[in-house]
mmCIF file with all atom_site columns, C-alpha atoms in Angstrom:
data_model
loop_
_atom_site.group_PDB
_atom_site.id
_atom_site.type_symbol
_atom_site.label_atom_id
_atom_site.label_alt_id
_atom_site.label_comp_id
_atom_site.label_asym_id
_atom_site.label_entity_id
_atom_site.label_seq_id
_atom_site.pdbx_PDB_ins_code
_atom_site.Cartn_x
_atom_site.Cartn_y
_atom_site.Cartn_z
_atom_site.occupancy
_atom_site.B_iso_or_equiv
_atom_site.pdbx_formal_charge
_atom_site.auth_seq_id
_atom_site.auth_comp_id
_atom_site.auth_asym_id
_atom_site.auth_atom_id
_atom_site.pdbx_PDB_model_num
ATOM 1   C CA . MET N 1 1   ? -11.099 -1.473  -8.054  1.00 0.00 ? 85  MET N CA 1
ATOM 2   C CA . ARG N 1 2   ? -12.975 -1.406  -4.766  1.00 0.00 ? 86  ARG N CA 1
ATOM 3   C CA . ILE N 1 3   ? -11.045 -1.423  -1.491  1.00 0.00 ? 87  ILE N CA 1
ATOM 4   C CA . ASP N 1 4   ? -12.804 -1.865  1.863   1.00 0.00 ? 88  ASP N CA 1
ATOM 5   C CA . ILE N 1 5   ? -10.721 -1.084  4.944   1.00 0.00 ? 89  ILE N CA 1
ATOM 6   C CA . LEU N 1 6   ? -11.638 -2.317  8.423   1.00 0.00 ? 90  LEU N CA 1
ATOM 7   C CA . THR N 1 7   ? -10.200 -0.246  11.260  1.00 0.00 ? 91  THR N CA 1
ATOM 8   C CA . CYS N 1 8   ? -10.862 0.927   14.785  1.00 0.00 ? 92  CYS N CA 1
ATOM 9   C CA . LEU N 1 9   ? -9.510  4.391   13.868  1.00 0.00 ? 93  LEU N CA 1
ATOM 10  C CA . PRO N 1 10  ? -11.210 5.413   10.595  1.00 0.00 ? 94  PRO N CA 1
ATOM 11  C CA . GLU N 1 11  ? -10.355 9.086   11.086  1.00 0.00 ? 95  GLU N CA 1
ATOM 12  C CA . LEU N 1 12  ? -6.658  8.260   10.551  1.00 0.00 ? 96  LEU N CA 1
ATOM 13  C CA . LEU N 1 13  ? -7.418  7.393   6.921   1.00 0.00 ? 97  LEU N CA 1
ATOM 14  C CA . VAL N 1 14  ? -9.387  10.498  5.940   1.00 0.00 ? 98  VAL N CA 1
ATOM 15  C CA . SER N 1 15  ? -6.443  12.632  4.809   1.00 0.00 ? 99  SER N CA 1
ATOM 16  C CA . PRO N 1 16  ? -4.375  10.026  2.891   1.00 0.00 ? 100 PRO N CA 1
ATOM 17  C CA . PHE N 1 17  ? -7.282  9.268   0.580   1.00 0.00 ? 101 PHE N CA 1
ATOM 18  C CA . SER N 1 18  ? -8.417  12.894  0.123   1.00 0.00 ? 102 SER N CA 1
ATOM 19  C CA . HIS N 1 19  ? -5.453  14.198  -1.830  1.00 0.00 ? 103 HIS N CA 1
ATOM 20  C CA . SER N 1 20  ? -3.154  13.645  -4.798  1.00 0.00 ? 104 SER N CA 1
ATOM 21  C CA . ILE N 1 21  ? -3.202  10.481  -6.922  1.00 0.00 ? 105 ILE N CA 1
ATOM 22  C CA . VAL N 1 22  ? -5.533  8.413   -4.730  1.00 0.00 ? 106 VAL N CA 1
ATOM 23  C CA . LYS N 1 23  ? -8.126  11.196  -4.753  1.00 0.00 ? 107 LYS N CA 1
ATOM 24  C CA . ARG N 1 24  ? -7.743  11.528  -8.534  1.00 0.00 ? 108 ARG N CA 1
ATOM 25  C CA . ALA N 1 25  ? -8.361  7.791   -8.947  1.00 0.00 ? 109 ALA N CA 1
ATOM 26  C CA . GLN N 1 26  ? -11.578 8.074   -6.941  1.00 0.00 ? 110 GLN N CA 1
ATOM 27  C CA . ASP N 1 27  ? -12.708 11.179  -8.818  1.00 0.00 ? 111 ASP N CA 1
ATOM 28  C CA . LYS N 1 28  ? -12.219 9.290   -12.095 1.00 0.00 ? 112 LYS N CA 1
ATOM 29  C CA . ARG N 1 29  ? -14.185 6.331   -10.661 1.00 0.00 ? 113 ARG N CA 1
ATOM 30  C CA . LEU N 1 30  ? -11.185 4.100   -11.237 1.00 0.00 ? 114 LEU N CA 1
ATOM 31  C CA . ALA N 1 31  ? -11.048 3.222   -7.545  1.00 0.00 ? 115 ALA N CA 1
ATOM 32  C CA . GLU N 1 32  ? -13.596 3.197   -4.745  1.00 0.00 ? 116 GLU N CA 1
ATOM 33  C CA . ILE N 1 33  ? -12.262 3.220   -1.187  1.00 0.00 ? 117 ILE N CA 1
ATOM 34  C CA . GLN N 1 34  ? -14.586 2.607   1.748   1.00 0.00 ? 118 GLN N CA 1
ATOM 35  C CA . VAL N 1 35  ? -13.388 2.809   5.355   1.00 0.00 ? 119 VAL N CA 1
ATOM 36  C CA . HIS N 1 36  ? -15.423 0.904   7.955   1.00 0.00 ? 120 HIS N CA 1
ATOM 37  C CA . ASP N 1 37  ? -15.337 1.390   11.718  1.00 0.00 ? 121 ASP N CA 1
ATOM 38  C CA . LEU N 1 38  ? -14.989 -1.899  13.588  1.00 0.00 ? 122 LEU N CA 1
ATOM 39  C CA . ARG N 1 39  ? -16.883 -0.345  16.493  1.00 0.00 ? 123 ARG N CA 1
ATOM 40  C CA . GLN N 1 40  ? -20.074 -0.436  14.430  1.00 0.00 ? 124 GLN N CA 1
ATOM 41  C CA . HIS N 1 41  ? -20.053 -4.152  15.219  1.00 0.00 ? 125 HIS N CA 1
ATOM 42  C CA . ALA N 1 42  ? -18.896 -3.786  18.817  1.00 0.00 ? 126 ALA N CA 1
ATOM 43  C CA . ILE N 1 43  ? -19.899 -6.550  21.219  1.00 0.00 ? 127 ILE N CA 1
ATOM 44  C CA . ASN N 1 44  ? -21.670 -4.189  23.656  1.00 0.00 ? 128 ASN N CA 1
ATOM 45  C CA . LYS N 1 45  ? -23.045 -0.667  24.073  1.00 0.00 ? 129 LYS N CA 1
ATOM 46  C CA . HIS N 1 46  ? -19.679 0.541   25.328  1.00 0.00 ? 130 HIS N CA 1
ATOM 47  C CA . GLY N 1 47  ? -18.137 -0.006  21.897  1.00 0.00 ? 131 GLY N CA 1
ATOM 48  C CA . GLN N 1 48  ? -15.859 -2.833  23.007  1.00 0.00 ? 132 GLN N CA 1
ATOM 49  C CA . ILE N 1 49  ? -13.926 -4.550  20.228  1.00 0.00 ? 133 ILE N CA 1
ATOM 50  C CA . ASP N 1 50  ? -10.889 -5.851  22.143  1.00 0.00 ? 134 ASP N CA 1
ATOM 51  C CA . ASP N 1 51  ? -10.112 -8.018  25.158  1.00 0.00 ? 135 ASP N CA 1
ATOM 52  C CA . TYR N 1 52  ? -7.288  -9.371  27.293  1.00 0.00 ? 136 TYR N CA 1
ATOM 53  C CA . VAL N 1 53  ? -4.795  -11.928 26.001  1.00 0.00 ? 137 VAL N CA 1
ATOM 54  C CA . PHE N 1 54  ? -5.554  -15.523 26.959  1.00 0.00 ? 138 PHE N CA 1
ATOM 55  C CA . GLY N 1 55  ? -2.596  -16.886 28.937  1.00 0.00 ? 139 GLY N CA 1
ATOM 56  C CA . GLY N 1 56  ? -1.677  -13.481 30.304  1.00 0.00 ? 140 GLY N CA 1
ATOM 57  C CA . GLY N 1 57  ? 0.638   -10.788 29.057  1.00 0.00 ? 141 GLY N CA 1
ATOM 58  C CA . ALA N 1 58  ? 0.570   -7.085  28.284  1.00 0.00 ? 142 ALA N CA 1
ATOM 59  C CA . GLY N 1 59  ? -1.700  -5.497  25.710  1.00 0.00 ? 143 GLY N CA 1
ATOM 60  C CA . MET N 1 60  ? -5.120  -6.130  24.241  1.00 0.00 ? 144 MET N CA 1
ATOM 61  C CA . VAL N 1 61  ? -6.263  -8.180  21.241  1.00 0.00 ? 145 VAL N CA 1
ATOM 62  C CA . LEU N 1 62  ? -9.010  -7.360  18.723  1.00 0.00 ? 146 LEU N CA 1
ATOM 63  C CA . ARG N 1 63  ? -11.902 -9.784  19.211  1.00 0.00 ? 147 ARG N CA 1
ATOM 64  C CA . VAL N 1 64  ? -13.229 -12.073 16.506  1.00 0.00 ? 148 VAL N CA 1
ATOM 65  C CA . GLU N 1 65  ? -16.885 -10.943 16.512  1.00 0.00 ? 149 GLU N CA 1
ATOM 66  C CA . PRO N 1 66  ? -16.552 -7.357  15.135  1.00 0.00 ? 150 PRO N CA 1
ATOM 67  C CA . ILE N 1 67  ? -14.091 -8.410  12.436  1.00 0.00 ? 151 ILE N CA 1
ATOM 68  C CA . ALA N 1 68  ? -16.061 -11.478 11.371  1.00 0.00 ? 152 ALA N CA 1
ATOM 69  C CA . ALA N 1 69  ? -19.310 -9.491  11.266  1.00 0.00 ? 153 ALA N CA 1
ATOM 70  C CA . TRP N 1 70  ? -17.806 -6.906  8.912   1.00 0.00 ? 154 TRP N CA 1
ATOM 71  C CA . ILE N 1 71  ? -16.169 -9.444  6.611   1.00 0.00 ? 155 ILE N CA 1
ATOM 72  C CA . ASP N 1 72  ? -19.346 -11.542 6.437   1.00 0.00 ? 156 ASP N CA 1
ATOM 73  C CA . GLU N 1 73  ? -21.391 -8.445  5.643   1.00 0.00 ? 157 GLU N CA 1
ATOM 74  C CA . LEU N 1 74  ? -19.051 -7.325  2.865   1.00 0.00 ? 158 LEU N CA 1
ATOM 75  C CA . GLN N 1 75  ? -18.703 -10.791 1.346   1.00 0.00 ? 159 GLN N CA 1
ATOM 76  C CA . ALA N 1 76  ? -22.484 -11.055 1.165   1.00 0.00 ? 160 ALA N CA 1
ATOM 77  C CA . GLN N 1 77  ? -22.446 -8.038  -1.171  1.00 0.00 ? 161 GLN N CA 1
ATOM 78  C CA . ARG N 1 78  ? -19.663 -9.064  -3.587  1.00 0.00 ? 162 ARG N CA 1
ATOM 79  C CA . PRO N 1 79  ? -16.822 -11.569 -4.047  1.00 0.00 ? 163 PRO N CA 1
ATOM 80  C CA . TYR N 1 80  ? -13.385 -10.464 -2.893  1.00 0.00 ? 164 TYR N CA 1
ATOM 81  C CA . ASP N 1 81  ? -10.113 -11.383 -4.573  1.00 0.00 ? 165 ASP N CA 1
ATOM 82  C CA . ALA N 1 82  ? -8.079  -10.782 -1.427  1.00 0.00 ? 166 ALA N CA 1
ATOM 83  C CA . ILE N 1 83  ? -8.573  -10.233 2.297   1.00 0.00 ? 167 ILE N CA 1
ATOM 84  C CA . ILE N 1 84  ? -5.369  -8.630  3.503   1.00 0.00 ? 168 ILE N CA 1
ATOM 85  C CA . TYR N 1 85  ? -4.186  -8.300  7.085   1.00 0.00 ? 169 TYR N CA 1
ATOM 86  C CA . LEU N 1 86  ? -1.584  -5.571  7.680   1.00 0.00 ? 170 LEU N CA 1
ATOM 87  C CA . THR N 1 87  ? 0.872   -7.104  10.161  1.00 0.00 ? 171 THR N CA 1
ATOM 88  C CA . PRO N 1 88  ? 4.617   -6.875  10.952  1.00 0.00 ? 172 PRO N CA 1
ATOM 89  C CA . ASP N 1 89  ? 5.030   -10.625 10.444  1.00 0.00 ? 173 ASP N CA 1
ATOM 90  C CA . GLY N 1 90  ? 3.512   -10.613 6.949   1.00 0.00 ? 174 GLY N CA 1
ATOM 91  C CA . GLU N 1 91  ? 5.189   -10.680 3.537   1.00 0.00 ? 175 GLU N CA 1
ATOM 92  C CA . THR N 1 92  ? 7.232   -7.536  3.030   1.00 0.00 ? 176 THR N CA 1
ATOM 93  C CA . LEU N 1 93  ? 5.590   -5.205  0.532   1.00 0.00 ? 177 LEU N CA 1
ATOM 94  C CA . ARG N 1 94  ? 7.660   -4.966  -2.635  1.00 0.00 ? 178 ARG N CA 1
ATOM 95  C CA . GLN N 1 95  ? 6.840   -3.702  -6.097  1.00 0.00 ? 179 GLN N CA 1
ATOM 96  C CA . PRO N 1 96  ? 6.056   -7.132  -7.651  1.00 0.00 ? 180 PRO N CA 1
ATOM 97  C CA . LEU N 1 97  ? 3.455   -7.720  -4.914  1.00 0.00 ? 181 LEU N CA 1
ATOM 98  C CA . ALA N 1 98  ? 1.893   -4.303  -5.553  1.00 0.00 ? 182 ALA N CA 1
ATOM 99  C CA . ASN N 1 99  ? 1.805   -5.149  -9.270  1.00 0.00 ? 183 ASN N CA 1
ATOM 100 C CA . ARG N 1 100 ? -0.068  -8.402  -8.611  1.00 0.00 ? 184 ARG N CA 1
ATOM 101 C CA . LEU N 1 101 ? -2.579  -6.773  -6.276  1.00 0.00 ? 185 LEU N CA 1
ATOM 102 C CA . SER N 1 102 ? -3.312  -4.064  -8.858  1.00 0.00 ? 186 SER N CA 1
ATOM 103 C CA . LEU N 1 103 ? -4.863  -6.764  -11.059 1.00 0.00 ? 187 LEU N CA 1
ATOM 104 C CA . PHE N 1 104 ? -7.543  -7.545  -8.455  1.00 0.00 ? 188 PHE N CA 1
ATOM 105 C CA . ARG N 1 105 ? -11.009 -6.030  -8.505  1.00 0.00 ? 189 ARG N CA 1
ATOM 106 C CA . ASN N 1 106 ? -12.211 -6.194  -4.891  1.00 0.00 ? 190 ASN N CA 1
ATOM 107 C CA . ILE N 1 107 ? -9.972  -6.133  -1.818  1.00 0.00 ? 191 ILE N CA 1
ATOM 108 C CA . ILE N 1 108 ? -10.570 -6.040  1.935   1.00 0.00 ? 192 ILE N CA 1
ATOM 109 C CA . MET N 1 109 ? -7.792  -4.666  4.149   1.00 0.00 ? 193 MET N CA 1
ATOM 110 C CA . LEU N 1 110 ? -7.855  -5.332  7.887   1.00 0.00 ? 194 LEU N CA 1
ATOM 111 C CA . CYS N 1 111 ? -5.868  -2.998  10.126  1.00 0.00 ? 195 CYS N CA 1
ATOM 112 C CA . GLY N 1 112 ? -4.524  -4.593  13.266  1.00 0.00 ? 196 GLY N CA 1
ATOM 113 C CA . HIS N 1 113 ? -4.244  -2.642  16.495  1.00 0.00 ? 197 HIS N CA 1
ATOM 114 C CA . TYR N 1 114 ? -3.035  -3.128  20.066  1.00 0.00 ? 198 TYR N CA 1
ATOM 115 C CA . LYS N 1 115 ? -1.338  -6.567  20.148  1.00 0.00 ? 199 LYS N CA 1
ATOM 116 C CA . GLY N 1 116 ? -3.047  -7.661  16.932  1.00 0.00 ? 200 GLY N CA 1
ATOM 117 C CA . ILE N 1 117 ? -6.090  -9.771  16.077  1.00 0.00 ? 201 ILE N CA 1
ATOM 118 C CA . ASP N 1 118 ? -7.350  -13.131 17.317  1.00 0.00 ? 202 ASP N CA 1
ATOM 119 C CA . GLU N 1 119 ? -5.504  -15.866 15.428  1.00 0.00 ? 203 GLU N CA 1
ATOM 120 C CA . ARG N 1 120 ? -8.774  -17.505 14.409  1.00 0.00 ? 204 ARG N CA 1
ATOM 121 C CA . ILE N 1 121 ? -9.559  -14.575 12.116  1.00 0.00 ? 205 ILE N CA 1
ATOM 122 C CA . ARG N 1 122 ? -6.258  -15.125 10.344  1.00 0.00 ? 206 ARG N CA 1
ATOM 123 C CA . GLN N 1 123 ? -6.971  -18.809 9.905   1.00 0.00 ? 207 GLN N CA 1
ATOM 124 C CA . THR N 1 124 ? -10.577 -18.331 8.763   1.00 0.00 ? 208 THR N CA 1
ATOM 125 C CA . TYR N 1 125 ? -10.588 -15.289 6.495   1.00 0.00 ? 209 TYR N CA 1
ATOM 126 C CA . ILE N 1 126 ? -7.172  -13.860 5.664   1.00 0.00 ? 210 ILE N CA 1
ATOM 127 C CA . THR N 1 127 ? -5.708  -14.628 2.234   1.00 0.00 ? 211 THR N CA 1
ATOM 128 C CA . HIS N 1 128 ? -2.679  -12.294 2.319   1.00 0.00 ? 212 HIS N CA 1
ATOM 129 C CA . GLU N 1 129 ? -0.615  -10.977 5.234   1.00 0.00 ? 213 GLU N CA 1
ATOM 130 C CA . ILE N 1 130 ? 1.492   -7.946  4.347   1.00 0.00 ? 214 ILE N CA 1
ATOM 131 C CA . SER N 1 131 ? 4.098   -5.875  6.185   1.00 0.00 ? 215 SER N CA 1
ATOM 132 C CA . VAL N 1 132 ? 5.276   -2.454  5.017   1.00 0.00 ? 216 VAL N CA 1
ATOM 133 C CA . GLY N 1 133 ? 8.670   -2.910  6.668   1.00 0.00 ? 217 GLY N CA 1
ATOM 134 C CA . ASP N 1 134 ? 10.654  -4.403  9.501   1.00 0.00 ? 218 ASP N CA 1
ATOM 135 C CA . TYR N 1 135 ? 9.360   -2.084  12.202  1.00 0.00 ? 219 TYR N CA 1
ATOM 136 C CA . VAL N 1 136 ? 6.258   -1.801  14.357  1.00 0.00 ? 220 VAL N CA 1
ATOM 137 C CA . LEU N 1 137 ? 3.567   0.867   13.995  1.00 0.00 ? 221 LEU N CA 1
ATOM 138 C CA . SER N 1 138 ? 0.810   1.658   16.485  1.00 0.00 ? 222 SER N CA 1
ATOM 139 C CA . GLY N 1 139 ? -1.709  0.115   14.107  1.00 0.00 ? 223 GLY N CA 1
ATOM 140 C CA . GLY N 1 140 ? -2.246  -1.045  10.548  1.00 0.00 ? 224 GLY N CA 1
ATOM 141 C CA . GLU N 1 141 ? -3.856  2.175   9.329   1.00 0.00 ? 225 GLU N CA 1
ATOM 142 C CA . LEU N 1 142 ? -0.697  3.848   8.037   1.00 0.00 ? 226 LEU N CA 1
ATOM 143 C CA . GLY N 1 143 ? 0.381   0.562   6.484   1.00 0.00 ? 227 GLY N CA 1
ATOM 144 C CA . ALA N 1 144 ? -2.988  0.330   4.726   1.00 0.00 ? 228 ALA N CA 1
ATOM 145 C CA . ALA N 1 145 ? -2.563  3.878   3.398   1.00 0.00 ? 229 ALA N CA 1
ATOM 146 C CA . ILE N 1 146 ? 0.849   2.954   1.993   1.00 0.00 ? 230 ILE N CA 1
ATOM 147 C CA . LEU N 1 147 ? -0.497  -0.218  0.395   1.00 0.00 ? 231 LEU N CA 1
ATOM 148 C CA . VAL N 1 148 ? -3.490  1.578   -1.153  1.00 0.00 ? 232 VAL N CA 1
ATOM 149 C CA . ASP N 1 149 ? -1.241  4.246   -2.643  1.00 0.00 ? 233 ASP N CA 1
ATOM 150 C CA . ALA N 1 150 ? 1.221   1.684   -4.023  1.00 0.00 ? 234 ALA N CA 1
ATOM 151 C CA . VAL N 1 151 ? -1.580  -0.306  -5.684  1.00 0.00 ? 235 VAL N CA 1
ATOM 152 C CA . VAL N 1 152 ? -4.004  2.387   -6.860  1.00 0.00 ? 236 VAL N CA 1
ATOM 153 C CA . ARG N 1 153 ? -1.356  4.377   -8.741  1.00 0.00 ? 237 ARG N CA 1
ATOM 154 C CA . LEU N 1 154 ? -0.828  1.307   -10.941 1.00 0.00 ? 238 LEU N CA 1
ATOM 155 C CA . LEU N 1 155 ? -4.424  1.174   -12.161 1.00 0.00 ? 239 LEU N CA 1
ATOM 156 C CA . PRO N 1 156 ? -4.750  2.071   -15.858 1.00 0.00 ? 240 PRO N CA 1
ATOM 157 C CA . GLY N 1 157 ? -5.795  5.689   -16.305 1.00 0.00 ? 241 GLY N CA 1
ATOM 158 C CA . VAL N 1 158 ? -4.817  6.890   -12.835 1.00 0.00 ? 242 VAL N CA 1
ATOM 159 C CA . LEU N 1 159 ? -1.487  8.480   -13.759 1.00 0.00 ? 243 LEU N CA 1
ATOM 160 C CA . GLY N 1 160 ? -1.356  11.127  -16.459 1.00 0.00 ? 244 GLY N CA 1
ATOM 161 C CA . ASN N 1 161 ? 1.321   9.111   -18.256 1.00 0.00 ? 245 ASN N CA 1
ATOM 162 C CA . GLU N 1 162 ? 0.922   5.373   -17.717 1.00 0.00 ? 246 GLU N CA 1
ATOM 163 C CA . GLU N 1 163 ? 4.562   4.788   -18.684 1.00 0.00 ? 247 GLU N CA 1
ATOM 164 C CA . SER N 1 164 ? 5.543   6.701   -15.543 1.00 0.00 ? 248 SER N CA 1
ATOM 165 C CA . ALA N 1 165 ? 4.692   3.766   -13.280 1.00 0.00 ? 249 ALA N CA 1
ATOM 166 C CA . LEU N 1 166 ? 6.676   1.380   -15.478 1.00 0.00 ? 250 LEU N CA 1
ATOM 167 C CA . SER N 1 167 ? 9.852   3.436   -14.988 1.00 0.00 ? 251 SER N CA 1
ATOM 168 C CA . ASP N 1 168 ? 9.563   3.685   -11.198 1.00 0.00 ? 252 ASP N CA 1
ATOM 169 C CA . SER N 1 169 ? 12.193  2.294   -8.890  1.00 0.00 ? 253 SER N CA 1
ATOM 170 C CA . PHE N 1 170 ? 11.966  -1.481  -8.352  1.00 0.00 ? 254 PHE N CA 1
ATOM 171 C CA . GLN N 1 171 ? 9.873   -2.178  -11.462 1.00 0.00 ? 255 GLN N CA 1
ATOM 172 C CA . ASP N 1 172 ? 12.898  -3.782  -13.131 1.00 0.00 ? 256 ASP N CA 1
ATOM 173 C CA . ASP N 1 173 ? 14.741  -4.559  -9.866  1.00 0.00 ? 257 ASP N CA 1
ATOM 174 C CA . LEU N 1 174 ? 16.742  -1.361  -10.270 1.00 0.00 ? 258 LEU N CA 1
ATOM 175 C CA . LEU N 1 175 ? 16.561  1.967   -8.519  1.00 0.00 ? 259 LEU N CA 1
ATOM 176 C CA . ALA N 1 176 ? 15.536  4.915   -10.678 1.00 0.00 ? 260 ALA N CA 1
ATOM 177 C CA . PRO N 1 177 ? 18.355  6.947   -12.296 1.00 0.00 ? 261 PRO N CA 1
ATOM 178 C CA . PRO N 1 178 ? 18.997  10.623  -11.440 1.00 0.00 ? 262 PRO N CA 1
ATOM 179 C CA . VAL N 1 179 ? 16.531  13.094  -12.954 1.00 0.00 ? 263 VAL N CA 1
ATOM 180 C CA . TYR N 1 180 ? 16.927  16.783  -13.822 1.00 0.00 ? 264 TYR N CA 1
ATOM 181 C CA . THR N 1 181 ? 14.760  19.694  -14.931 1.00 0.00 ? 265 THR N CA 1
ATOM 182 C CA . ARG N 1 182 ? 15.221  23.391  -15.736 1.00 0.00 ? 266 ARG N CA 1
ATOM 183 C CA . PRO N 1 183 ? 17.427  25.374  -15.356 1.00 0.00 ? 267 PRO N CA 1
ATOM 184 C CA . ALA N 1 184 ? 20.117  23.524  -17.304 1.00 0.00 ? 268 ALA N CA 1
ATOM 185 C CA . GLU N 1 185 ? 22.779  25.085  -15.041 1.00 0.00 ? 269 GLU N CA 1
ATOM 186 C CA . TRP N 1 186 ? 22.408  25.995  -11.363 1.00 0.00 ? 270 TRP N CA 1
ATOM 187 C CA . ARG N 1 187 ? 25.157  27.223  -9.032  1.00 0.00 ? 271 ARG N CA 1
ATOM 188 C CA . GLY N 1 188 ? 27.805  25.917  -11.365 1.00 0.00 ? 272 GLY N CA 1
ATOM 189 C CA . GLN N 1 189 ? 26.217  22.471  -11.657 1.00 0.00 ? 273 GLN N CA 1
ATOM 190 C CA . ALA N 1 190 ? 25.180  21.533  -15.193 1.00 0.00 ? 274 ALA N CA 1
ATOM 191 C CA . VAL N 1 191 ? 22.732  18.913  -16.353 1.00 0.00 ? 275 VAL N CA 1
ATOM 192 C CA . PRO N 1 192 ? 24.588  16.034  -18.084 1.00 0.00 ? 276 PRO N CA 1
ATOM 193 C CA . GLU N 1 193 ? 24.970  16.915  -21.762 1.00 0.00 ? 277 GLU N CA 1
ATOM 194 C CA . ILE N 1 194 ? 23.555  13.589  -22.919 1.00 0.00 ? 278 ILE N CA 1
ATOM 195 C CA . LEU N 1 195 ? 20.121  14.550  -21.516 1.00 0.00 ? 279 LEU N CA 1
ATOM 196 C CA . LEU N 1 196 ? 20.097  17.688  -23.677 1.00 0.00 ? 280 LEU N CA 1
ATOM 197 C CA . SER N 1 197 ? 21.236  15.908  -26.843 1.00 0.00 ? 281 SER N CA 1
ATOM 198 C CA . GLY N 1 198 ? 17.850  14.664  -28.046 1.00 0.00 ? 282 GLY N CA 1
ATOM 199 C CA . ASN N 1 199 ? 19.410  11.287  -28.836 1.00 0.00 ? 283 ASN N CA 1
ATOM 200 C CA . THR N 1 200 ? 16.779  9.001   -27.289 1.00 0.00 ? 284 THR N CA 1
ATOM 201 C CA . PRO N 1 201 ? 18.668  5.671   -27.602 1.00 0.00 ? 285 PRO N CA 1
ATOM 202 C CA . LYS N 1 202 ? 21.776  7.175   -26.013 1.00 0.00 ? 286 LYS N CA 1
ATOM 203 C CA . ILE N 1 203 ? 19.711  8.802   -23.280 1.00 0.00 ? 287 ILE N CA 1
ATOM 204 C CA . GLU N 1 204 ? 18.047  5.487   -22.438 1.00 0.00 ? 288 GLU N CA 1
ATOM 205 C CA . GLU N 1 205 ? 21.440  3.770   -22.408 1.00 0.00 ? 289 GLU N CA 1
ATOM 206 C CA . TRP N 1 206 ? 22.773  6.451   -20.021 1.00 0.00 ? 290 TRP N CA 1
ATOM 207 C CA . ARG N 1 207 ? 19.743  6.099   -17.753 1.00 0.00 ? 291 ARG N CA 1
ATOM 208 C CA . HIS N 1 208 ? 20.147  2.337   -17.569 1.00 0.00 ? 292 HIS N CA 1
ATOM 209 C CA . GLU N 1 209 ? 23.836  2.686   -16.706 1.00 0.00 ? 293 GLU N CA 1
ATOM 210 C CA . GLN N 1 210 ? 23.035  5.237   -14.009 1.00 0.00 ? 294 GLN N CA 1
ATOM 211 C CA . ALA N 1 211 ? 20.249  3.057   -12.575 1.00 0.00 ? 295 ALA N CA 1
ATOM 212 C CA . LEU N 1 212 ? 22.598  0.081   -12.460 1.00 0.00 ? 296 LEU N CA 1
ATOM 213 C CA . ALA N 1 213 ? 25.357  2.104   -10.775 1.00 0.00 ? 297 ALA N CA 1
ATOM 214 C CA . ARG N 1 214 ? 22.972  3.582   -8.206  1.00 0.00 ? 298 ARG N CA 1
ATOM 215 C CA . THR N 1 215 ? 21.510  0.178   -7.403  1.00 0.00 ? 299 THR N CA 1
ATOM 216 C CA . GLN N 1 216 ? 24.981  -1.337  -7.045  1.00 0.00 ? 300 GLN N CA 1
ATOM 217 C CA . ALA N 1 217 ? 25.971  1.432   -4.633  1.00 0.00 ? 301 ALA N CA 1
ATOM 218 C CA . ARG N 1 218 ? 22.812  1.671   -2.579  1.00 0.00 ? 302 ARG N CA 1
ATOM 219 C CA . ARG N 1 219 ? 20.887  -1.626  -2.887  1.00 0.00 ? 303 ARG N CA 1
ATOM 220 C CA . PRO N 1 220 ? 23.231  -4.349  -4.165  1.00 0.00 ? 304 PRO N CA 1
ATOM 221 C CA . ASP N 1 221 ? 20.820  -6.940  -2.741  1.00 0.00 ? 305 ASP N CA 1
ATOM 222 C CA . LEU N 1 222 ? 18.415  -6.142  -5.602  1.00 0.00 ? 306 LEU N CA 1
ATOM 223 C CA . LEU N 1 223 ? 20.961  -7.219  -8.187  1.00 0.00 ? 307 LEU N CA 1
ATOM 224 C CA . SER N 1 224 ? 21.204  -10.702 -6.723  1.00 0.00 ? 308 SER N CA 1
#
């Protein structure tokens, strides 16, 4: 998978993609992530990429020219399955959406900033609008990092055990059950005996019951 990210703050995305699973995916050549600075297509020598809101109001808006220039340049090199705009009014990111995106080969992600982007970009280029939650961030960069992580970890070969992703929370509309490791007893608290029994069918039955109970208590909306 190749992911191209358009942003006015590329330095914000250096660390998230330089560690852990996302770095491993790039090292294995299972994912290629390129971050592009919108200011490379600024409209003047001062590096301007934004302007005032037509009709008045506080804040600035990203102009069409730098964004369009980058998207046109990238699309001339390869076809893209999705052009995603990270925005608070987009579809809320959930696991089924991450699953679908993980099947794509080439993706562009556009990070909004200030008061957002000119609406004409959304109408002309954007195929998916995604929100990482019902809150507002200073820009789309952190949202893009979250989306990349959620998608890249699903690519075959990225995780050491591919079944791990299939047992994550939300994959079956349930939260994950409790998990334990050594020592078997700590400060008077023992690991449930069933997990030490070696009886795989019973263990899986226990895990499903625990996942169902935890979901009912914490996220009953998922069960609907």
